[in-house]
Structures are given as structure tokens and as C-alpha cells.
XYZ file of C-alpha atoms in Angstrom:
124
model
C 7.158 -96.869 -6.985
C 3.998 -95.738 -9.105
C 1.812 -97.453 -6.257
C 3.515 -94.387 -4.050
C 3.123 -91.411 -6.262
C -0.708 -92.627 -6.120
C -0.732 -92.907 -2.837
C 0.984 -89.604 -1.979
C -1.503 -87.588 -4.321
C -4.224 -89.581 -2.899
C -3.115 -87.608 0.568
C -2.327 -84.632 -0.971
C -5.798 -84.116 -2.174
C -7.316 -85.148 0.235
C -5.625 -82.588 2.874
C -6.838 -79.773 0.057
C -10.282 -80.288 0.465
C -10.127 -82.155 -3.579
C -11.876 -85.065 -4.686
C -9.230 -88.192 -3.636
C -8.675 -89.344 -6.790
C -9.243 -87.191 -9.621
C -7.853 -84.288 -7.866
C -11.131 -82.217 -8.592
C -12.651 -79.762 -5.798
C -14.992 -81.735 -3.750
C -17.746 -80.027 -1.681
C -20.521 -82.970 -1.205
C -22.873 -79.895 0.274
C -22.561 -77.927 -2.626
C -23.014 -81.166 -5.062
C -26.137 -81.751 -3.513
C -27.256 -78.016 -3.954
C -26.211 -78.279 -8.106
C -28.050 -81.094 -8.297
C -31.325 -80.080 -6.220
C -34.366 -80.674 -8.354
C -36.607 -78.006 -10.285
C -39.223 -78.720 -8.228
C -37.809 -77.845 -4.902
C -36.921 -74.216 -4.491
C -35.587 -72.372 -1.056
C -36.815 -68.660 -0.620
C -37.199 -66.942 2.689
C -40.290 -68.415 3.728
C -38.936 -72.043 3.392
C -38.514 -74.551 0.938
C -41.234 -74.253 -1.841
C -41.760 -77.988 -2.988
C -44.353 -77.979 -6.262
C -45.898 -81.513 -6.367
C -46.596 -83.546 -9.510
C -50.682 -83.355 -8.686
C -52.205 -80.853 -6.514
C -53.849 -81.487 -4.021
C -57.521 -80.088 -3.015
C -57.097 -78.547 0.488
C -60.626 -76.984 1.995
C -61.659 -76.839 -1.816
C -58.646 -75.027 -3.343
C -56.326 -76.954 -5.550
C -52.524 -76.423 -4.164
C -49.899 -77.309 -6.181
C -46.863 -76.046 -3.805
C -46.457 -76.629 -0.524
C -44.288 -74.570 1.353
C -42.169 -76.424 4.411
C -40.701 -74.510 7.023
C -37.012 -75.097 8.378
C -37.506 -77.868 11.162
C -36.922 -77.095 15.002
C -35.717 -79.337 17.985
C -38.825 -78.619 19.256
C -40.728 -80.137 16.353
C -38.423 -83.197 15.983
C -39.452 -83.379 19.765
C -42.893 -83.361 19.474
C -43.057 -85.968 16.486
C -41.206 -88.155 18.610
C -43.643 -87.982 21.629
C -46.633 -88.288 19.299
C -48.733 -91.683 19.026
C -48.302 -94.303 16.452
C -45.213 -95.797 14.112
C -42.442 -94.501 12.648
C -44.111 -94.084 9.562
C -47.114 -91.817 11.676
C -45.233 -89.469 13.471
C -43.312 -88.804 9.838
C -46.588 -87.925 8.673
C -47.360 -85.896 11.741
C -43.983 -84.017 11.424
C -44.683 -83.060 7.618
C -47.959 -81.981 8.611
C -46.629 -79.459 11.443
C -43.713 -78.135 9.255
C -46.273 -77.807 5.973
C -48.737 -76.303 7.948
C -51.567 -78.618 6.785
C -53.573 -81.486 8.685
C -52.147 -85.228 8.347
C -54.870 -86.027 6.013
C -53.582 -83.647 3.691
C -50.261 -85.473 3.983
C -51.619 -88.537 3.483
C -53.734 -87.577 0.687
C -49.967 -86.848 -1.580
C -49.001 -88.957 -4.443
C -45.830 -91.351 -3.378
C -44.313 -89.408 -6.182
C -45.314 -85.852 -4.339
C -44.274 -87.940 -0.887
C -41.542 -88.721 -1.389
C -40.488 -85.062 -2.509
C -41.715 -83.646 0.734
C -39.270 -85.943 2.338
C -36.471 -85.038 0.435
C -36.762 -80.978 1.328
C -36.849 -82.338 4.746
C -33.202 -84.054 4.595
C -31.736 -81.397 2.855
C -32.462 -78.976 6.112
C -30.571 -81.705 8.092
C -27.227 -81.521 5.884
């Protein structure tokens, strides 16, 4: 009988949009928004991403780089473009950063590794 009751609220909060088994609200988009880093900020421009170490770019030090909300078009375009997987993500950050590849490749992993995390959350 108690295996039923479980079962039943299990369904029941489910239908309401609440976590399965706690019975707690559960919105996975806005969990990932509460728990979105202090480093990675969205303002109208795009999403603001402040690295661990600047970078020098054309002999300025930049310690934010801005990344514009991804098109079709771009994902498109990285695609077609020459090399591995690992390239044309490179090539794609570039584009949507509005720096050169070298730039990109010049990034910490640590500073990497954010840049590809503001890129997922546009795909949520």
C-alpha cells in the first residue's frame, strides 16, 4: 500500500511541473540560470564572459570577452569550415567573439572552457 501512495505522488508531481520526489518546483532552465557563474554575465550586447587572465589582443590587455547569441548561419559556416571538430569550435568562438582564432587559441583551458560554457547556455 505505501509503495502506491509513493507512486501516486510520484505522478502527481510530476503532472504539476514539481520535482518527482520531493515535491519541490522544478524548472531545470531556471536552476541553471541560479546557478550561472559570476563570471558570466548576459546584457544586451551578449554574454559578457571575464576570463581568469587577460589576454593581449593588438597590444591591449582584455579581460572580458563579449560573445554574441549564435545564428544558424554561424553554426553553418563552422560546419563547412576546414579541419577537426576541435578547429571549427575554435573557428565558431572566434566568429561569435569577434576576435581571430589565434586569440582563441591563445585562452587559458580555465578561460576555454568558460567561453564554451556561455555558448551552451544560448542552446538551452
Amino acid at each position: 500500500m505505501q509503495w502506491h501512495r509513493s507512486a501516486r505522488r510520484w505522478a502527481s508531481n510530476s503532472r504539476k511541473g514539481r520535482h518527482p520526489l520531493i515535491g519541490a518546483p522544478h524548472n531545470p532552465s531556471k536552476e541553471i540560470a541560479m546557478n550561472k557563474p559570476e563570471w558570466l554575465e548576459e546584457k544586451d550586447d551578449g554574454t559578457h564572459i571575464k576570463l581568469a587572465k587577460a589576454i593581449d589582443i593588438d597590444g591591449v590587455a582584455i579581460a572580458t570577452l563579449v560573445m554574441r547569441e549564435p545564428t544558424v548561419d554561424d553554426q553553418l559556416s563552422a560546419t563547412k569550415s576546414k579541419g577537426d571538430d576541435a578547429e571549427r569550435e575554435i573557428t565558431l568562438f572566434a566568429n561569435l567573439c569577434e576576435v581571430s582564432p589565434a586569440e582563441i587559441r591563445k585562452l587559458s583551458l580555465r578561460d576555454y572552457k568558460r567561453v564554451q560554457r556561455a555558448f551552451v547556455d544560448f542552446t538551452d
